[in-house]
């Protein structure tokens, strides 16, 4: 496992600016470098948004909401724009995939075939979903007809992490716009490039001015100013649990509605009666794809003792053969981690795992040379109370923990502060449903890797989040429910002051 010399990607990247009121603008703040994770050389510079930049962007979004056509259009009319955005993402898919790979280190094979097309799909899906919404009716015995309707809320602040940035940004922007809100996106500072491209896409889609804005920059300044701004009603956040806690505290002062998509430490439980070939494929893909920088990564493999030796032997061989290298090489399966700081964090867990006494079967080291390359790592004979089994590492690291009976598997799966995703492999239909409904997490996949229908609710339990996004659930967040009570007859009104 050695990192190959990165192929020089043929991409010229202009300095990254904010996108406010339909125009790119450099802002008055300082600039910082965004690095190529394969070399750690600067790709370009990025505007570090200030409170003043945030204020301008929020004012533009506010004007677009209060005075512009966007919230007053029908869902069908907004859908025309959203589909155009989806089409433009597909038109520029190659360029976007290369930018995303250059900026994030996720292999081009994965950005080009999965992540960028999925971003377009987010727009196509929510363009339609906004028209499919249905409301509730509460008839009262011929006296009243009560029913609900929805309306857009205002300006949303969308704050996103550096992993799979374009997919996650569009996962928020599409339902936000479909609901009739306007927004200010604050992308993560370590991967700002693909978000920057979105301004151009929105210009070409002729989105009304001010509906979509971007302020680039640092979380503690630009992000915090967005959270504090009184002109913002909604904050949709994806990122670390500790940041989510900070944002909720800060959002309380202006009573913002918040959606929190946070960290995870998801179990994959494999029973002896499973299709073990497929379970092995899923276990490897689930934690080593996207460089292991995946919120739903199956980073704890809970494996039945009767298949332990055989399964881990095969697993070890597979992990040894994972192709690490230049993310632009289409054969690469794991690329460099996003940033030197993150690499250090992941490496610190490899040391912790050794000290805790887990058996290091594969990897465990940094890969020499430029870039943030870390060997795909496999720890066997882990215990669930180890830090490598409890804490989110967010890298290509899997910890395997044996179990002997179903109750123990469920107990281990649940014995963690997080509750984002879980995966269960068994061919016993009763056990599959039983275990799935015993695991306290927002999502459980049975005999499946992380395949998701956009209609289904996505989100975490416990420290993995509050709220659900996806399908109609996104609209519960991005729109306000209004109940209308209509008297059908002459109900009694108590007379005062007669
Ligand atoms: P992070 O919390 O460090 O940063 C996320 C975003 O918040 C960035 O844009 C950052 O600039 C901003 N931010 C930081 N401090 C802020 C503050 N005080 N006020 C406002 N904004 C602030 O997260 P990260 O390291 O970029 O991303 C990795 C984390 O995201 C992991 O924990 C991962 O599990 C989680 N994640 C969760 C999901 C999910 O859907 N549940 C999806 C992807 C990633």
Coordinates of C-alpha atoms in Angstrom, one line a residue, residues 149-492:
X149 CA -51.8 24.0 5.0
X150 CA -48.1 24.9 4.7
X151 CA -46.3 28.0 4.0
X152 CA -42.6 29.0 3.6
X153 CA -40.9 30.3 6.7
X154 CA -38.3 32.8 5.5
X155 CA -34.5 32.7 5.3
X156 CA -32.7 29.4 6.1
X157 CA -29.0 29.2 7.1
X158 CA -27.5 26.0 5.7
X159 CA -24.3 24.9 7.4
X160 CA -22.5 21.9 6.0
X161 CA -19.5 19.7 6.7
X162 CA -16.4 19.0 4.5
X163 CA -17.3 15.3 3.8
X164 CA -19.3 14.7 0.6
X165 CA -19.9 18.4 0.5
X166 CA -21.8 18.8 -2.8
X167 CA -24.2 16.0 -2.1
X168 CA -24.9 17.2 1.4
X169 CA -25.3 20.9 0.4
X170 CA -27.8 20.1 -2.3
X171 CA -29.6 17.7 0.1
X172 CA -30.4 20.9 2.0
X173 CA -30.7 23.5 -0.7
X174 CA -33.2 21.5 -2.9
X175 CA -35.9 21.0 -0.3
X176 CA -35.3 24.5 1.2
X177 CA -35.9 26.2 -2.2
X178 CA -38.7 23.7 -3.1
X179 CA -40.5 24.8 0.1
X180 CA -40.3 28.4 -1.0
X181 CA -37.7 29.6 1.5
X182 CA -34.6 31.5 0.5
X183 CA -31.2 30.7 1.9
X184 CA -27.6 31.4 2.8
X185 CA -25.2 28.5 2.5
X186 CA -22.1 28.4 4.7
X187 CA -19.9 25.6 3.2
X188 CA -17.2 23.9 5.2
X189 CA -13.8 25.7 5.1
X190 CA -11.9 22.5 4.0
X191 CA -13.9 21.8 0.9
X192 CA -15.4 25.0 -0.6
X193 CA -14.9 24.5 -4.3
X194 CA -18.0 22.6 -5.5
X195 CA -20.3 24.9 -3.5
X196 CA -18.6 27.8 -5.2
X197 CA -19.6 26.3 -8.6
X198 CA -23.3 26.4 -7.5
X199 CA -23.4 30.2 -7.8
X200 CA -22.7 29.8 -11.5
X201 CA -25.3 27.1 -11.8
X202 CA -28.0 29.2 -10.1
X203 CA -27.1 32.1 -12.4
X204 CA -27.5 29.9 -15.5
X205 CA -30.8 28.5 -14.1
X206 CA -31.9 32.2 -13.8
X207 CA -33.0 31.7 -10.2
X208 CA -34.4 35.0 -9.0
X209 CA -31.8 37.2 -7.4
X210 CA -31.2 36.7 -3.7
X211 CA -33.0 33.4 -3.4
X212 CA -29.7 31.5 -3.1
X213 CA -26.6 32.9 -1.5
X214 CA -23.2 31.6 -0.3
X215 CA -20.9 33.0 2.3
X216 CA -17.7 31.1 2.5
X217 CA -15.5 31.0 5.5
X218 CA -14.7 29.8 9.0
X219 CA -17.4 28.2 11.3
X220 CA -16.6 30.2 14.4
X221 CA -17.0 33.5 12.5
X222 CA -19.1 33.2 9.3
X223 CA -21.1 30.2 10.6
X224 CA -21.6 31.8 14.1
X225 CA -22.8 35.1 12.5
X226 CA -25.3 33.2 10.4
X227 CA -26.6 31.4 13.5
X228 CA -26.9 34.6 15.4
X229 CA -28.5 36.7 12.7
X230 CA -32.1 37.8 13.6
X231 CA -33.1 37.8 9.9
X232 CA -32.6 34.0 9.8
X233 CA -35.4 31.7 10.9
X234 CA -34.0 28.3 10.2
X235 CA -30.7 26.6 10.7
X236 CA -30.1 23.3 9.0
X237 CA -26.8 21.9 10.2
X238 CA -24.8 18.8 9.4
X239 CA -21.5 18.3 11.2
X240 CA -20.0 17.2 14.5
X241 CA -22.2 16.7 17.6
X242 CA -20.2 19.2 19.6
X243 CA -20.7 21.9 16.9
X244 CA -24.4 21.1 16.8
X245 CA -24.6 21.6 20.6
X246 CA -22.9 25.0 20.2
X247 CA -25.2 26.0 17.4
X248 CA -28.3 25.1 19.3
X249 CA -27.1 27.2 22.3
X250 CA -26.5 30.1 20.0
X251 CA -29.7 29.7 18.0
X252 CA -31.8 29.8 21.1
X253 CA -31.4 33.6 21.6
X254 CA -33.4 34.2 18.4
X255 CA -35.5 31.1 18.8
X256 CA -34.5 29.5 15.5
X257 CA -35.9 26.2 14.3
X258 CA -32.9 23.9 14.0
X259 CA -32.3 20.6 12.2
X260 CA -29.3 18.6 13.5
X261 CA -27.6 15.9 11.4
X262 CA -24.6 14.9 13.6
X263 CA -22.0 12.2 14.1
X264 CA -22.2 8.5 14.2
X265 CA -20.5 5.2 15.2
X266 CA -22.7 2.8 13.4
X267 CA -22.7 -1.0 13.9
X268 CA -22.9 -3.7 11.3
X269 CA -24.1 -6.9 12.9
X270 CA -23.5 -10.1 11.0
X271 CA -25.2 -13.4 12.0
X272 CA -24.0 -16.8 10.9
X273 CA -27.0 -17.4 8.8
X274 CA -26.4 -14.3 6.6
X275 CA -25.2 -14.3 3.0
X276 CA -21.6 -14.0 4.2
X277 CA -20.2 -13.0 0.8
X278 CA -22.5 -10.1 0.5
X279 CA -22.1 -9.2 4.2
X280 CA -18.4 -9.1 3.6
X281 CA -18.7 -6.8 0.6
X282 CA -21.0 -4.5 2.5
X283 CA -18.8 -4.4 5.6
X284 CA -15.7 -3.4 3.5
X285 CA -17.6 -0.9 1.4
X286 CA -19.5 0.6 4.3
X287 CA -16.4 1.8 6.2
X288 CA -13.7 2.2 3.5
X289 CA -15.7 4.0 0.8
X290 CA -15.5 7.8 0.7
X291 CA -12.2 7.4 2.5
X292 CA -14.1 6.4 5.6
X293 CA -15.2 10.0 5.9
X294 CA -18.8 9.1 6.0
X295 CA -21.4 9.8 8.7
X296 CA -23.2 6.5 8.2
X297 CA -19.9 4.5 8.1
X298 CA -20.3 1.0 9.5
X299 CA -17.3 1.4 11.7
X300 CA -18.1 -1.3 14.3
X301 CA -18.4 -4.8 12.9
X302 CA -20.2 -7.0 15.5
X303 CA -19.6 -10.5 14.4
X304 CA -20.9 -13.8 15.6
X305 CA -18.2 -16.0 17.3
X306 CA -19.1 -19.1 15.2
X307 CA -18.0 -17.3 12.0
X308 CA -15.4 -15.0 13.5
X309 CA -12.2 -16.7 12.4
X310 CA -13.3 -17.4 8.9
X311 CA -14.9 -14.1 8.2
X312 CA -12.1 -12.0 9.7
X313 CA -9.5 -14.0 7.7
X314 CA -11.4 -13.1 4.5
X315 CA -11.9 -9.5 5.7
X316 CA -8.2 -9.2 6.4
X317 CA -7.3 -10.2 2.9
X318 CA -9.8 -7.8 1.4
X319 CA -8.6 -4.8 3.4
X320 CA -5.0 -5.6 2.5
X321 CA -5.9 -5.4 -1.1
X322 CA -7.8 -2.1 -1.0
X323 CA -6.2 0.2 -3.6
X324 CA -5.0 3.4 -2.0
X325 CA -3.7 6.1 -4.2
X326 CA -4.2 9.2 -6.4
X327 CA -7.9 10.0 -6.2
X328 CA -7.8 10.9 -9.9
X329 CA -6.8 7.4 -10.8
X330 CA -10.1 5.5 -11.6
X331 CA -8.7 2.4 -10.0
X332 CA -8.2 4.1 -6.6
X333 CA -10.6 2.9 -3.9
X334 CA -9.3 5.0 -1.0
X335 CA -7.7 8.5 -1.4
X336 CA -6.1 10.9 0.9
X337 CA -7.9 12.3 3.9
X338 CA -9.2 15.8 3.7
X339 CA -6.6 17.7 5.7
X340 CA -3.4 17.2 7.6
X341 CA -5.2 18.0 10.9
X342 CA -7.8 15.4 10.2
X343 CA -5.1 12.9 9.3
X344 CA -3.4 13.5 12.6
X345 CA -6.7 12.9 14.4
X346 CA -7.2 9.6 12.6
X347 CA -3.6 8.5 13.3
X348 CA -4.1 9.3 16.9
X349 CA -6.9 6.7 17.0
X350 CA -4.7 4.1 15.4
X351 CA -2.3 4.6 18.3
X352 CA -5.2 4.5 20.8
X353 CA -6.4 1.2 19.3
X354 CA -2.9 -0.3 19.8
X355 CA -2.7 0.9 23.3
X356 CA -6.2 -0.4 24.1
X357 CA -5.0 -3.8 23.1
X358 CA -7.1 -4.4 19.9
X359 CA -5.3 -6.7 17.5
X360 CA -4.0 -4.7 14.5
X361 CA -4.6 -7.0 11.5
X362 CA -4.1 -4.5 8.7
X363 CA -2.7 -1.0 8.3
X364 CA -2.2 1.2 11.3
X365 CA 0.2 3.8 9.8
X366 CA 0.5 6.9 7.8
X367 CA 1.7 6.4 4.2
X368 CA 4.9 8.2 3.5
X369 CA 5.1 10.9 0.9
X370 CA 3.0 14.0 0.2
X371 CA -0.7 14.1 1.0
X372 CA -2.8 12.9 3.9
X373 CA -2.7 9.2 3.1
X374 CA -3.5 6.7 5.9
X375 CA -3.5 2.9 5.5
X376 CA -6.9 1.3 5.6
X377 CA -6.9 -0.2 9.0
X378 CA -8.5 -3.2 10.6
X379 CA -8.6 -3.8 14.3
X380 CA -9.7 -7.3 15.4
X381 CA -10.7 -8.6 18.9
X382 CA -12.0 -5.2 19.9
X383 CA -14.2 -4.6 22.9
X384 CA -17.1 -2.2 22.8
X385 CA -15.8 -0.1 25.7
X386 CA -12.6 0.8 23.8
X387 CA -12.4 4.3 22.5
X388 CA -11.9 3.0 19.0
X389 CA -15.3 1.4 19.3
X390 CA -17.1 4.4 21.0
X391 CA -15.7 7.5 19.3
X392 CA -16.2 8.6 15.7
X393 CA -12.8 8.3 13.9
X394 CA -14.1 9.4 10.5
X395 CA -11.4 7.6 8.6
X396 CA -10.8 4.2 7.0
X397 CA -10.7 2.3 10.3
X398 CA -12.8 -0.7 11.2
X399 CA -13.1 -2.3 14.7
X400 CA -14.4 -5.9 14.9
X401 CA -16.1 -7.1 18.1
X402 CA -17.3 -10.7 18.6
X403 CA -20.7 -11.7 20.1
X404 CA -22.3 -15.0 21.0
X405 CA -26.0 -14.4 21.1
X406 CA -28.6 -12.0 19.7
X407 CA -29.3 -10.2 22.9
X408 CA -25.6 -9.5 23.3
X409 CA -25.4 -8.2 19.7
X410 CA -28.2 -5.8 20.3
X411 CA -26.7 -4.7 23.6
X412 CA -23.3 -4.0 21.9
X413 CA -25.0 -2.2 19.0
X414 CA -26.9 0.1 21.4
X415 CA -24.1 0.7 23.8
X416 CA -22.8 3.9 22.3
X417 CA -23.8 7.6 22.5
X418 CA -24.6 7.7 18.8
X419 CA -27.6 6.4 16.9
X420 CA -27.4 7.4 13.3
X421 CA -27.4 4.1 11.3
X422 CA -27.1 0.4 11.7
X423 CA -26.8 -2.6 9.4
X424 CA -28.0 -6.1 10.1
X425 CA -27.1 -9.2 8.1
X426 CA -29.2 -12.4 8.6
X427 CA -31.3 -14.6 6.4
X428 CA -33.7 -15.3 9.3
X429 CA -36.6 -13.0 8.5
X430 CA -37.9 -12.9 12.0
X431 CA -34.5 -12.1 13.5
X432 CA -33.9 -9.4 10.9
X433 CA -37.0 -7.5 11.8
X434 CA -36.6 -8.2 15.6
X435 CA -33.0 -6.9 15.7
X436 CA -33.8 -4.0 13.4
X437 CA -36.5 -2.9 15.7
X438 CA -34.3 -3.3 18.8
X439 CA -31.6 -1.0 17.6
X440 CA -31.9 2.6 18.8
X441 CA -30.9 4.5 15.7
X442 CA -32.5 6.6 13.1
X443 CA -32.0 4.1 10.3
X444 CA -31.4 0.4 10.1
X445 CA -30.5 -1.4 6.9
X446 CA -31.3 -5.2 6.7
X447 CA -29.2 -7.2 4.3
X448 CA -28.3 -4.0 2.5
X449 CA -25.6 -1.5 2.3
X450 CA -26.4 2.2 2.6
X451 CA -29.0 2.5 -0.2
X452 CA -31.5 5.2 0.3
X453 CA -34.8 6.1 -1.3
X454 CA -35.1 9.9 -1.1
X455 CA -38.7 9.7 0.1
X456 CA -37.6 8.1 3.4
X457 CA -36.7 10.0 6.6
X458 CA -33.0 10.4 7.2
X459 CA -31.6 11.4 10.5
X460 CA -30.2 10.3 13.8
X461 CA -31.2 9.3 17.3
X462 CA -29.4 10.0 20.6
X463 CA -26.3 12.1 20.0
X464 CA -26.5 11.7 16.2
X465 CA -29.1 14.3 15.7
X466 CA -32.5 15.9 16.1
X467 CA -35.1 15.9 13.3
X468 CA -35.4 14.1 10.0
X469 CA -34.7 15.2 6.5
X470 CA -35.8 13.5 3.3
X471 CA -39.1 13.3 1.4
X472 CA -42.0 15.1 3.1
X473 CA -40.0 15.2 6.4
X474 CA -37.8 17.9 4.8
X475 CA -40.9 20.0 4.3
X476 CA -41.9 19.6 8.0
X477 CA -38.7 21.5 8.7
X478 CA -38.6 24.0 5.8
X479 CA -42.3 25.1 6.0
X480 CA -44.7 26.1 8.7
X481 CA -47.9 24.2 9.3
X482 CA -51.0 26.4 9.7
X483 CA -54.3 24.9 10.9
X484 CA -57.5 26.4 9.5
X485 CA -60.7 25.9 11.5
X486 CA -63.8 26.5 9.5
X487 CA -67.2 26.6 11.2
X488 CA -69.8 24.8 9.0
X489 CA -72.7 25.8 11.2
X490 CA -73.8 28.0 14.1
X491 CA -71.7 26.7 17.0
X492 CA -72.5 28.2 20.4

